[in-house]
Amino acid sequence: MTTATMQVSQKDFEKAQEQLKLLKKDPGNETKLKLYALFKQATEGPCNSPKPGMLDFVKKAKWDAWNSLGNLSQDNARQKYTELVSSLISAESAGQTKDASPKESRHGGYETIIVSTENNITKIMFNRPERKNAINHQMYREIIKALHEAGKDDSTIAVITGNGEYYTSGNDLNNFANVKPNEMEKMAKDGAELLKEFVSSFIDFPKPLIAVVNGPAIGISVTLLGLCDIVYASDRATFHTPFSQLGQSPEGCSSYLFPKIMGLAKANEMLLFNKKLTAAQAYAWGLVTEVFPDGTFQKEVWERLKAYASLPKNSLAVSKQLLRSMEKEKLHAVNSKECEVLKERWLSDECLNAIVSFFQRKSKL
Ligand SMILES: CCCCCC/C=C/C(=O)SCCNC(=O)CCNC(=O)[C@H](O)C(C)(C)COP(=O)(O)OP(=O)(O)OC[C@H]1O[C@@H](n2cnc3c(N)ncnc32)[C@H](O)[C@@H]1OP(=O)(O)O
C-alpha cells in the first residue's frame, strides 16, 4: 500500500496544479506564498538559493516562505500542497453552490435504490444493505429508470454507490431461484433482455458517471466499472468477478473493456480464473482511478466531486459523449454477444449446480 499511496500522492499533486488554475477567486497573498513555498519544496527540496536583498520585497517574501519549510520532505510538501488546493477548491465550490442548491432533494418512486440530487450531482445508491446490496430484478429496472432520468435532469454528473458495508454483491442469486423446469428457457430469455437493457443504459449514459466504491464489489458491479468515467475506491473495497466459479461468463462489456484497461493477461486472471483484487491492485491494473483511506473516503471523495460538478455542465457532457462515441457501436455489439452467451450459460448444469450450492451454503465466495 505504501507504493500505491505515494503514487496517488504524486498524481494528486499534478491534478492539484491543474485544479489551482480553475480557482475563480484570488486566494490572497499569504495563501499564494504558502502554495509557492510548498511547490518549490515539493519539486526542488529545501531552499537552496541565496537570500535576496532586503529591498527586493517580493523575492524576499517568497524566499522566506520557502526557507521556513526547513527540511520538510518532498513527499510531505506534495501532500500539504494538494490538501491546501483541495481545501481552497471546496471552500469556493461550497460558497458558489450555497444559494443555488442548498439541500439534497430525494427522488421518489424507488424501493431498492436511493436517488437524490445535491450540488449538481445525482447520486444513485444501491440500498439493500441486509442482502449486501445484491441486485434483484426490481433493482435492475429501478437503476435503468434512475439513469434515464439522471441523464435528463439538471445535474452535471451522476454517481453510483452502495449503502452500508458493501458496494454490491452483484446479481441476486435469487433471480435464478424458484424457477420451474418448464420456465427455465423463459427465465434465461427474460434475464438476457433485462441485462442487455441494463448494460445499454450505462453505455448510453450522456454525462460523466462516477463509481464511488465504498466496499466489496462482486460480479456485474465490477464489470460495469469499465463503463464508468471515473472510479474512486475505499481501501476496504475488493473487486471480484467469479464467473467461472458460478458456471457463468463475463458481462458488462468486460470481455472487451477489461483487456483494453488492464491487458489481456491480467483480464484473464480476473475473468477466467476469478482473481479477487484489493483496491491497491485494482488501481495498479487501471480499473480504479484513485484509492482513498476508508476513514476519510466519503469526505475526500464528495469534496472532490463537488468541485468537479461545478465545472461547465454542457462542456463536460459533450466531451464525455465524444469520448464514448468512438466505442459506442462496438460496446453495444459486445453487450449483445455477452448476453447471448449468458442466456445459454444460465441453462447449463454448471451454472445451476453453482446456484444450488450457494443456497445450500456449501459455497460462498
Ligand atoms: C437479470 C440478470 C442479470 C445477471 C447478470 C449477471 C451477473 C453476474 C454476477 O453478478 S455474478 C456475482 C453473483 N454474486 C455472488 O455470487 C455473491 C454471493 N454472495 C456471497 O458469496 C456472500 O453472500 C458474500 C461473500 C457476498 C457475503 O458473505 P457474508 O459476509 O458471509 O454475508 P452473508 O452471505 O450472510 O450475506 C447476508 C445475506 O445476504 C444474502 N446475499 C448476499 N449476496 C447475495 C447475492 N448476490 N444473491 C443472493 N443473496 C445474497 C445472503 O444470502 C445472506 O442472506 P441470508 O441472511 O442468509 O438470508
Short mmCIF file of C-alpha atoms and ligand atoms in Angstrom, two decimals:
data_model
loop_
_atom_site.label_atom_id
_atom_site.label_comp_id
_atom_site.label_asym_id
_atom_site.label_seq_id
_atom_site.Cartn_x
_atom_site.Cartn_y
_atom_site.Cartn_z
CA MET A 1 0.00 0.00 0.00
CA THR A 2 2.94 2.37 0.65
CA THR A 3 3.89 2.47 -3.04
CA ALA A 4 0.28 2.99 -4.10
CA THR A 5 -0.14 5.81 -1.58
CA MET A 6 3.00 7.55 -2.85
CA GLN A 7 1.86 7.18 -6.46
CA VAL A 8 -1.56 8.53 -5.56
CA SER A 9 0.08 11.46 -3.83
CA GLN A 10 2.21 12.32 -6.89
CA LYS A 11 -0.82 12.04 -9.15
CA ASP A 12 -2.87 14.20 -6.78
CA PHE A 13 -0.08 16.73 -6.77
CA GLU A 14 -0.22 17.07 -10.55
CA LYS A 15 -4.00 17.25 -10.51
CA ALA A 16 -3.87 19.89 -7.77
CA GLN A 17 -1.69 22.09 -10.00
CA GLU A 18 -4.36 21.85 -12.70
CA GLN A 19 -7.20 22.45 -10.24
CA LEU A 20 -5.49 25.54 -8.87
CA LYS A 21 -5.82 27.15 -12.29
CA LEU A 22 -9.59 26.71 -12.06
CA LEU A 23 -9.92 28.82 -8.90
CA LYS A 24 -12.05 31.82 -9.70
CA LYS A 25 -11.19 33.89 -6.61
CA ASP A 26 -7.70 35.09 -5.72
CA PRO A 27 -6.82 33.20 -2.53
CA GLY A 28 -4.79 36.12 -1.14
CA ASN A 29 -1.05 36.78 -0.79
CA GLU A 30 -0.47 34.72 2.31
CA THR A 31 -2.00 31.59 0.76
CA LYS A 32 -0.21 32.21 -2.53
CA LEU A 33 3.13 32.39 -0.67
CA LYS A 34 2.30 29.13 1.13
CA LEU A 35 1.46 27.47 -2.19
CA TYR A 36 4.64 28.79 -3.77
CA ALA A 37 6.80 27.56 -0.88
CA LEU A 38 5.19 24.10 -0.82
CA PHE A 39 5.53 23.77 -4.60
CA LYS A 40 9.25 24.68 -4.51
CA GLN A 41 9.87 22.32 -1.59
CA ALA A 42 7.97 19.51 -3.33
CA THR A 43 9.78 19.88 -6.63
CA GLU A 44 13.28 21.06 -5.57
CA GLY A 45 13.61 20.17 -1.88
CA PRO A 46 14.80 22.55 0.89
CA CYS A 47 15.53 26.18 -0.03
CA ASN A 48 18.93 26.33 -1.72
CA SER A 49 19.06 29.79 -3.31
CA PRO A 50 20.89 32.82 -1.84
CA LYS A 51 18.84 35.14 0.34
CA PRO A 52 17.60 38.16 -1.73
CA GLY A 53 18.42 41.71 -0.64
CA MET A 54 16.22 43.45 1.95
CA LEU A 55 14.74 45.80 -0.65
CA ASP A 56 13.65 43.09 -3.05
CA PHE A 57 10.37 42.64 -1.19
CA VAL A 58 8.62 40.13 -3.39
CA LYS A 59 11.60 37.83 -3.86
CA LYS A 60 12.42 38.07 -0.16
CA ALA A 61 8.86 37.15 0.90
CA LYS A 62 8.96 34.13 -1.41
CA TRP A 63 12.40 33.11 -0.19
CA ASP A 64 11.30 33.46 3.46
CA ALA A 65 8.24 31.30 2.85
CA TRP A 66 10.27 28.56 1.15
CA ASN A 67 13.10 28.75 3.67
CA SER A 68 10.62 28.50 6.56
CA LEU A 69 9.78 24.94 5.46
CA GLY A 70 13.26 23.81 6.58
CA ASN A 71 13.83 20.13 5.92
CA LEU A 72 10.19 19.17 5.24
CA SER A 73 10.36 16.13 2.93
CA GLN A 74 9.30 16.45 -0.70
CA ASP A 75 6.54 13.85 -0.15
CA ASN A 76 5.11 15.83 2.76
CA ALA A 77 5.32 19.07 0.82
CA ARG A 78 3.41 17.46 -2.10
CA GLN A 79 0.80 16.22 0.33
CA LYS A 80 0.37 19.61 2.04
CA TYR A 81 0.21 21.40 -1.30
CA THR A 82 -2.50 19.01 -2.51
CA GLU A 83 -4.51 19.39 0.70
CA LEU A 84 -4.29 23.17 0.56
CA VAL A 85 -5.53 23.27 -3.04
CA SER A 86 -8.32 20.83 -2.23
CA SER A 87 -9.47 22.99 0.71
CA LEU A 88 -9.45 26.11 -1.49
CA ILE A 89 -11.48 24.37 -4.21
CA SER A 90 -14.08 23.02 -1.80
CA ALA A 91 -14.38 26.33 0.06
CA GLU A 92 -15.01 28.05 -3.26
CA SER A 93 -17.48 25.48 -4.54
CA ALA A 94 -19.34 25.46 -1.20
CA GLY A 95 -19.65 29.25 -1.47
CA GLN A 96 -20.85 29.04 -5.07
CA THR A 97 -23.41 26.32 -4.56
CA LYS A 98 -24.76 27.58 -1.24
CA ASP A 99 -27.59 29.59 -2.70
CA ALA A 100 -28.07 27.62 -5.90
CA SER A 101 -28.63 24.21 -4.34
CA PRO A 102 -28.91 24.38 -0.60
CA LYS A 103 -30.40 20.95 0.10
CA GLU A 104 -30.37 17.38 -1.07
CA SER A 105 -33.55 16.56 -2.99
CA ARG A 106 -34.68 12.95 -2.81
CA HIS A 107 -36.36 11.41 -5.89
CA GLY A 108 -39.48 9.37 -5.16
CA GLY A 109 -40.70 6.08 -6.59
CA TYR A 110 -37.74 3.81 -5.78
CA GLU A 111 -37.60 0.94 -3.29
CA THR A 112 -34.29 -0.82 -3.86
CA ILE A 113 -32.15 2.24 -4.51
CA ILE A 114 -31.97 5.76 -3.11
CA VAL A 115 -31.78 8.52 -5.70
CA SER A 116 -31.02 12.10 -4.69
CA THR A 117 -29.62 15.30 -6.15
CA GLU A 118 -27.38 17.77 -4.36
CA ASN A 119 -24.70 20.21 -5.52
CA ASN A 120 -25.36 19.34 -9.19
CA ILE A 121 -24.71 15.66 -8.50
CA THR A 122 -27.34 12.95 -8.88
CA LYS A 123 -26.49 10.04 -6.61
CA ILE A 124 -27.83 6.54 -7.23
CA MET A 125 -27.28 4.33 -4.20
CA PHE A 126 -27.78 0.54 -4.05
CA ASN A 127 -29.96 0.14 -0.97
CA ARG A 128 -30.39 -3.45 0.18
CA PRO A 129 -27.63 -3.44 2.78
CA GLU A 130 -29.02 -6.51 4.61
CA ARG A 131 -28.50 -8.51 1.34
CA LYS A 132 -25.10 -6.89 0.70
CA ASN A 133 -26.89 -4.75 -1.91
CA ALA A 134 -27.47 -7.76 -4.20
CA ILE A 135 -29.16 -6.63 -7.41
CA ASN A 136 -32.59 -8.22 -7.87
CA HIS A 137 -34.82 -7.75 -10.92
CA GLN A 138 -36.56 -4.77 -9.36
CA MET A 139 -33.22 -3.09 -8.69
CA TYR A 140 -32.07 -3.64 -12.30
CA ARG A 141 -35.25 -1.92 -13.50
CA GLU A 142 -35.01 0.91 -11.00
CA ILE A 143 -31.39 1.62 -11.95
CA ILE A 144 -32.33 1.73 -15.65
CA LYS A 145 -35.05 4.27 -14.79
CA ALA A 146 -32.79 6.31 -12.49
CA LEU A 147 -30.04 6.53 -15.13
CA HIS A 148 -32.57 7.54 -17.75
CA GLU A 149 -33.85 10.35 -15.51
CA ALA A 150 -30.38 11.44 -14.34
CA GLY A 151 -29.32 11.72 -17.98
CA LYS A 152 -32.02 14.35 -18.50
CA ASP A 153 -32.10 16.20 -15.17
CA ASP A 154 -30.20 19.39 -14.28
CA SER A 155 -27.29 17.63 -12.63
CA THR A 156 -23.77 17.90 -14.06
CA ILE A 157 -22.53 14.46 -13.08
CA ALA A 158 -24.02 11.21 -11.72
CA VAL A 159 -22.60 8.95 -9.07
CA ILE A 160 -23.30 5.30 -8.35
CA THR A 161 -22.50 3.93 -4.90
CA GLY A 162 -23.61 1.49 -2.21
CA ASN A 163 -25.29 1.89 1.17
CA GLY A 164 -23.55 0.21 4.11
CA GLU A 165 -20.68 -2.25 4.19
CA TYR A 166 -20.82 -3.46 0.57
CA TYR A 167 -20.76 -1.66 -2.77
CA THR A 168 -22.80 -4.60 -4.05
CA SER A 169 -22.53 -8.39 -4.08
CA GLY A 170 -23.66 -8.39 -7.73
CA ASN A 171 -26.53 -10.29 -9.23
CA ASP A 172 -29.04 -11.53 -6.63
CA LEU A 173 -28.81 -15.30 -6.97
CA ASN A 174 -32.49 -15.48 -6.02
CA ASN A 175 -33.10 -14.24 -9.57
CA PHE A 176 -32.48 -17.88 -10.51
CA ALA A 177 -34.32 -19.50 -7.61
CA ASN A 178 -37.81 -20.98 -7.62
CA VAL A 179 -37.95 -21.31 -11.39
CA LYS A 180 -40.00 -24.31 -12.57
CA PRO A 181 -38.21 -26.62 -15.06
CA ASN A 182 -40.60 -25.66 -17.87
CA GLU A 183 -39.93 -21.96 -17.23
CA MET A 184 -36.14 -22.12 -17.41
CA GLU A 185 -35.96 -21.05 -21.06
CA LYS A 186 -38.20 -18.08 -20.40
CA MET A 187 -36.22 -17.10 -17.29
CA ALA A 188 -33.00 -17.11 -19.36
CA LYS A 189 -34.55 -15.17 -22.25
CA ASP A 190 -36.12 -12.51 -19.99
CA GLY A 191 -32.92 -12.26 -17.93
CA ALA A 192 -30.81 -11.71 -21.04
CA GLU A 193 -33.17 -8.99 -22.29
CA LEU A 194 -33.15 -7.22 -18.94
CA LEU A 195 -29.37 -7.45 -18.71
CA LYS A 196 -28.94 -6.06 -22.21
CA GLU A 197 -31.14 -3.07 -21.44
CA PHE A 198 -29.40 -2.54 -18.11
CA VAL A 199 -25.88 -2.51 -19.59
CA SER A 200 -27.07 -0.35 -22.51
CA SER A 201 -28.19 2.31 -20.07
CA PHE A 202 -24.58 2.57 -18.85
CA ILE A 203 -23.16 2.58 -22.41
CA ASP A 204 -25.53 5.39 -23.45
CA PHE A 205 -25.38 7.49 -20.30
CA PRO A 206 -24.74 11.03 -21.57
CA LYS A 207 -22.96 12.67 -18.62
CA PRO A 208 -19.87 11.81 -16.60
CA LEU A 209 -20.69 8.79 -14.45
CA ILE A 210 -18.59 8.19 -11.37
CA ALA A 211 -18.48 4.99 -9.32
CA VAL A 212 -17.84 5.56 -5.62
CA VAL A 213 -16.90 2.06 -4.49
CA ASN A 214 -17.44 2.14 -0.73
CA GLY A 215 -16.75 -1.56 -0.05
CA PRO A 216 -16.51 -5.02 -1.67
CA ALA A 217 -17.81 -5.24 -5.24
CA ILE A 218 -18.75 -8.53 -6.93
CA GLY A 219 -19.79 -9.67 -10.41
CA ILE A 220 -21.68 -7.25 -12.59
CA SER A 221 -20.92 -4.31 -10.31
CA VAL A 222 -17.22 -4.80 -11.09
CA THR A 223 -17.59 -5.24 -14.83
CA LEU A 224 -19.69 -2.06 -15.06
CA LEU A 225 -16.77 -0.06 -13.68
CA GLY A 226 -15.25 -0.26 -17.15
CA LEU A 227 -18.24 1.75 -18.41
CA CYS A 228 -17.90 4.44 -15.73
CA ASP A 229 -15.78 7.51 -16.38
CA ILE A 230 -14.05 7.64 -13.00
CA VAL A 231 -13.82 5.02 -10.26
CA TYR A 232 -12.97 6.09 -6.71
CA ALA A 233 -12.50 3.29 -4.19
CA SER A 234 -12.14 2.97 -0.46
CA ASP A 235 -9.08 0.96 0.54
CA ARG A 236 -11.58 -1.52 2.06
CA ALA A 237 -13.05 -2.29 -1.38
CA THR A 238 -12.31 -5.55 -3.21
CA PHE A 239 -13.09 -6.46 -6.81
CA HIS A 240 -14.21 -9.98 -7.67
CA THR A 241 -15.67 -11.43 -10.88
CA PRO A 242 -16.26 -15.12 -10.03
CA PHE A 243 -17.93 -16.01 -13.34
CA SER A 244 -16.26 -19.39 -13.90
CA GLN A 245 -16.89 -20.35 -10.30
CA LEU A 246 -20.58 -19.68 -10.94
CA GLY A 247 -20.60 -21.51 -14.29
CA GLN A 248 -21.33 -18.17 -16.00
CA SER A 249 -19.46 -15.83 -18.35
CA PRO A 250 -18.41 -12.15 -18.40
CA GLU A 251 -20.89 -9.32 -19.00
CA GLY A 252 -21.00 -5.51 -18.73
CA CYS A 253 -18.73 -5.33 -21.84
CA SER A 254 -15.86 -6.60 -19.69
CA SER A 255 -14.83 -9.20 -22.29
CA TYR A 256 -13.84 -6.23 -24.46
CA LEU A 257 -13.05 -3.46 -21.96
CA PHE A 258 -11.03 -5.35 -19.34
CA PRO A 259 -8.30 -6.47 -21.78
CA LYS A 260 -8.16 -2.85 -23.01
CA ILE A 261 -7.94 -1.46 -19.48
CA MET A 262 -5.52 -3.91 -17.87
CA GLY A 263 -4.08 -6.00 -20.69
CA LEU A 264 -5.16 -9.49 -21.75
CA ALA A 265 -3.08 -11.46 -19.25
CA LYS A 266 -4.49 -9.64 -16.23
CA ALA A 267 -8.05 -9.60 -17.64
CA ASN A 268 -7.79 -13.38 -17.99
CA GLU A 269 -6.86 -13.76 -14.33
CA MET A 270 -9.95 -11.80 -13.33
CA LEU A 271 -12.49 -13.01 -15.87
CA LEU A 272 -11.40 -16.65 -16.31
CA PHE A 273 -9.77 -17.50 -13.01
CA ASN A 274 -11.83 -15.48 -10.51
CA LYS A 275 -8.88 -13.50 -9.15
CA LYS A 276 -10.13 -11.12 -6.46
CA LEU A 277 -8.30 -7.77 -6.41
CA THR A 278 -7.62 -5.47 -3.50
CA ALA A 279 -8.24 -1.77 -4.09
CA ALA A 280 -4.50 -1.18 -4.48
CA GLN A 281 -4.28 -3.94 -7.12
CA ALA A 282 -7.34 -2.61 -8.96
CA TYR A 283 -5.66 0.80 -9.02
CA ALA A 284 -2.38 -0.68 -10.27
CA TRP A 285 -4.29 -2.57 -13.00
CA GLY A 286 -6.07 0.60 -14.15
CA LEU A 287 -9.60 -0.38 -13.14
CA VAL A 288 -9.71 2.21 -10.36
CA THR A 289 -8.82 5.90 -10.74
CA GLU A 290 -7.82 6.53 -7.15
CA VAL A 291 -7.90 4.80 -3.76
CA PHE A 292 -8.69 6.65 -0.51
CA PRO A 293 -8.29 5.58 3.12
CA ASP A 294 -11.65 4.29 4.32
CA GLY A 295 -11.69 6.70 7.29
CA THR A 296 -11.68 9.79 5.06
CA PHE A 297 -13.17 8.21 1.90
CA GLN A 298 -16.60 9.87 1.92
CA LYS A 299 -15.31 13.30 2.91
CA GLU A 300 -12.47 13.39 0.39
CA VAL A 301 -14.47 11.95 -2.49
CA TRP A 302 -17.54 14.16 -2.08
CA GLU A 303 -15.40 17.28 -1.73
CA ARG A 304 -13.65 16.36 -4.94
CA LEU A 305 -16.91 15.59 -6.74
CA LYS A 306 -18.49 18.85 -5.60
CA ALA A 307 -15.63 20.72 -7.22
CA TYR A 308 -15.94 18.69 -10.44
CA ALA A 309 -19.69 19.24 -10.55
CA SER A 310 -19.17 23.00 -10.58
CA LEU A 311 -17.41 22.77 -13.95
CA PRO A 312 -19.41 23.79 -17.04
CA LYS A 313 -22.12 21.15 -17.45
CA ASN A 314 -22.51 21.19 -21.23
CA SER A 315 -18.80 21.09 -21.87
CA LEU A 316 -18.49 18.01 -19.65
CA ALA A 317 -21.43 16.31 -21.38
CA VAL A 318 -20.20 16.87 -24.94
CA SER A 319 -16.69 15.79 -24.00
CA LYS A 320 -17.98 12.61 -22.35
CA GLN A 321 -20.13 11.84 -25.39
CA LEU A 322 -17.24 12.48 -27.73
CA LEU A 323 -15.01 10.05 -25.86
CA ARG A 324 -17.76 7.42 -25.73
CA SER A 325 -18.80 7.88 -29.37
CA MET A 326 -15.57 6.28 -30.59
CA GLU A 327 -16.58 2.99 -28.97
CA LYS A 328 -20.36 3.08 -28.65
CA GLU A 329 -21.27 0.84 -31.56
CA LYS A 330 -18.66 -1.70 -30.59
CA LEU A 331 -19.84 -1.70 -26.96
CA HIS A 332 -23.44 -2.39 -27.97
CA ALA A 333 -22.28 -5.28 -30.15
CA VAL A 334 -20.21 -6.71 -27.29
CA ASN A 335 -23.15 -6.33 -24.90
CA SER A 336 -25.46 -8.26 -27.26
CA LYS A 337 -22.94 -11.06 -27.69
CA GLU A 338 -22.25 -11.36 -23.95
CA CYS A 339 -26.00 -11.55 -23.18
CA GLU A 340 -26.48 -14.23 -25.84
CA VAL A 341 -23.71 -16.36 -24.32
CA LEU A 342 -25.00 -15.84 -20.77
CA LYS A 343 -28.50 -16.88 -21.77
CA GLU A 344 -27.07 -20.31 -22.68
CA ARG A 345 -24.89 -20.42 -19.55
CA TRP A 346 -27.93 -19.91 -17.28
CA LEU A 347 -29.39 -23.14 -18.68
CA SER A 348 -26.19 -25.14 -18.10
CA ASP A 349 -25.71 -27.70 -15.34
CA GLU A 350 -22.52 -25.88 -14.28
CA CYS A 351 -24.48 -22.73 -13.51
CA LEU A 352 -27.43 -24.48 -11.89
CA ASN A 353 -25.13 -26.51 -9.62
CA ALA A 354 -23.33 -23.34 -8.52
CA ILE A 355 -26.62 -21.65 -7.61
CA VAL A 356 -27.82 -24.73 -5.70
CA SER A 357 -24.50 -24.83 -3.80
CA PHE A 358 -24.87 -21.19 -2.79
CA PHE A 359 -28.33 -21.77 -1.39
CA GLN A 360 -27.24 -24.95 0.36
CA ARG A 361 -24.49 -22.78 1.88
CA LYS A 362 -21.84 -25.16 0.51
CA SER A 363 -20.21 -22.36 -1.39
CA LYS A 364 -19.65 -18.73 -0.61
CA LEU A 365 -17.18 -16.52 -2.36
C1 LIG B 1 -31.05 -10.09 -14.99
C2 LIG B 1 -29.93 -10.98 -14.56
C3 LIG B 1 -28.60 -10.37 -14.89
C4 LIG B 1 -27.47 -11.22 -14.43
C5 LIG B 1 -26.18 -10.59 -14.72
C6 LIG B 1 -25.00 -11.47 -14.44
C7 LIG B 1 -24.39 -11.09 -13.16
C8 LIG B 1 -23.45 -11.86 -12.60
C9 LIG B 1 -22.93 -11.58 -11.26
O1 LIG B 1 -23.10 -10.55 -10.66
S1 LIG B 1 -22.07 -12.86 -10.59
C10 LIG B 1 -21.92 -12.49 -8.87
C11 LIG B 1 -23.07 -13.02 -8.08
N1 LIG B 1 -22.84 -12.81 -6.66
C12 LIG B 1 -22.43 -13.76 -5.84
O2 LIG B 1 -22.20 -14.89 -6.23
C13 LIG B 1 -22.28 -13.38 -4.37
C14 LIG B 1 -22.99 -14.38 -3.50
N2 LIG B 1 -22.85 -13.99 -2.10
C15 LIG B 1 -21.82 -14.40 -1.31
O3 LIG B 1 -20.96 -15.13 -1.72
C16 LIG B 1 -21.83 -13.92 0.11
O4 LIG B 1 -23.15 -13.61 0.47
C17 LIG B 1 -20.93 -12.67 0.32
C18 LIG B 1 -19.47 -13.05 0.12
C19 LIG B 1 -21.32 -11.54 -0.62
C20 LIG B 1 -21.10 -12.12 1.75
O5 LIG B 1 -20.86 -13.16 2.68
P1 LIG B 1 -21.14 -12.90 4.25
O6 LIG B 1 -20.41 -11.69 4.70
O7 LIG B 1 -20.90 -14.18 4.95
O8 LIG B 1 -22.69 -12.49 4.30
P2 LIG B 1 -23.97 -13.40 4.00
O9 LIG B 1 -23.66 -14.41 2.97
O10 LIG B 1 -24.52 -13.90 5.30
O11 LIG B 1 -24.97 -12.32 3.36
C21 LIG B 1 -26.06 -11.73 4.06
C22 LIG B 1 -27.34 -12.10 3.34
O12 LIG B 1 -27.30 -11.57 2.02
C23 LIG B 1 -27.52 -12.62 1.08
N3 LIG B 1 -26.79 -12.31 -0.15
C24 LIG B 1 -25.62 -11.68 -0.28
N4 LIG B 1 -25.27 -11.61 -1.54
C25 LIG B 1 -26.21 -12.21 -2.26
C26 LIG B 1 -26.42 -12.44 -3.65
N5 LIG B 1 -25.55 -11.99 -4.58
N6 LIG B 1 -27.53 -13.07 -4.04
C27 LIG B 1 -28.43 -13.51 -3.14
N7 LIG B 1 -28.31 -13.32 -1.79
C28 LIG B 1 -27.21 -12.67 -1.38
C29 LIG B 1 -27.01 -13.86 1.77
O13 LIG B 1 -27.56 -14.98 1.19
C30 LIG B 1 -27.46 -13.60 3.18
O14 LIG B 1 -28.83 -13.90 3.25
P3 LIG B 1 -29.45 -14.74 4.50
O15 LIG B 1 -29.25 -13.83 5.67
O16 LIG B 1 -28.66 -16.00 4.60
O17 LIG B 1 -30.88 -14.94 4.14
#
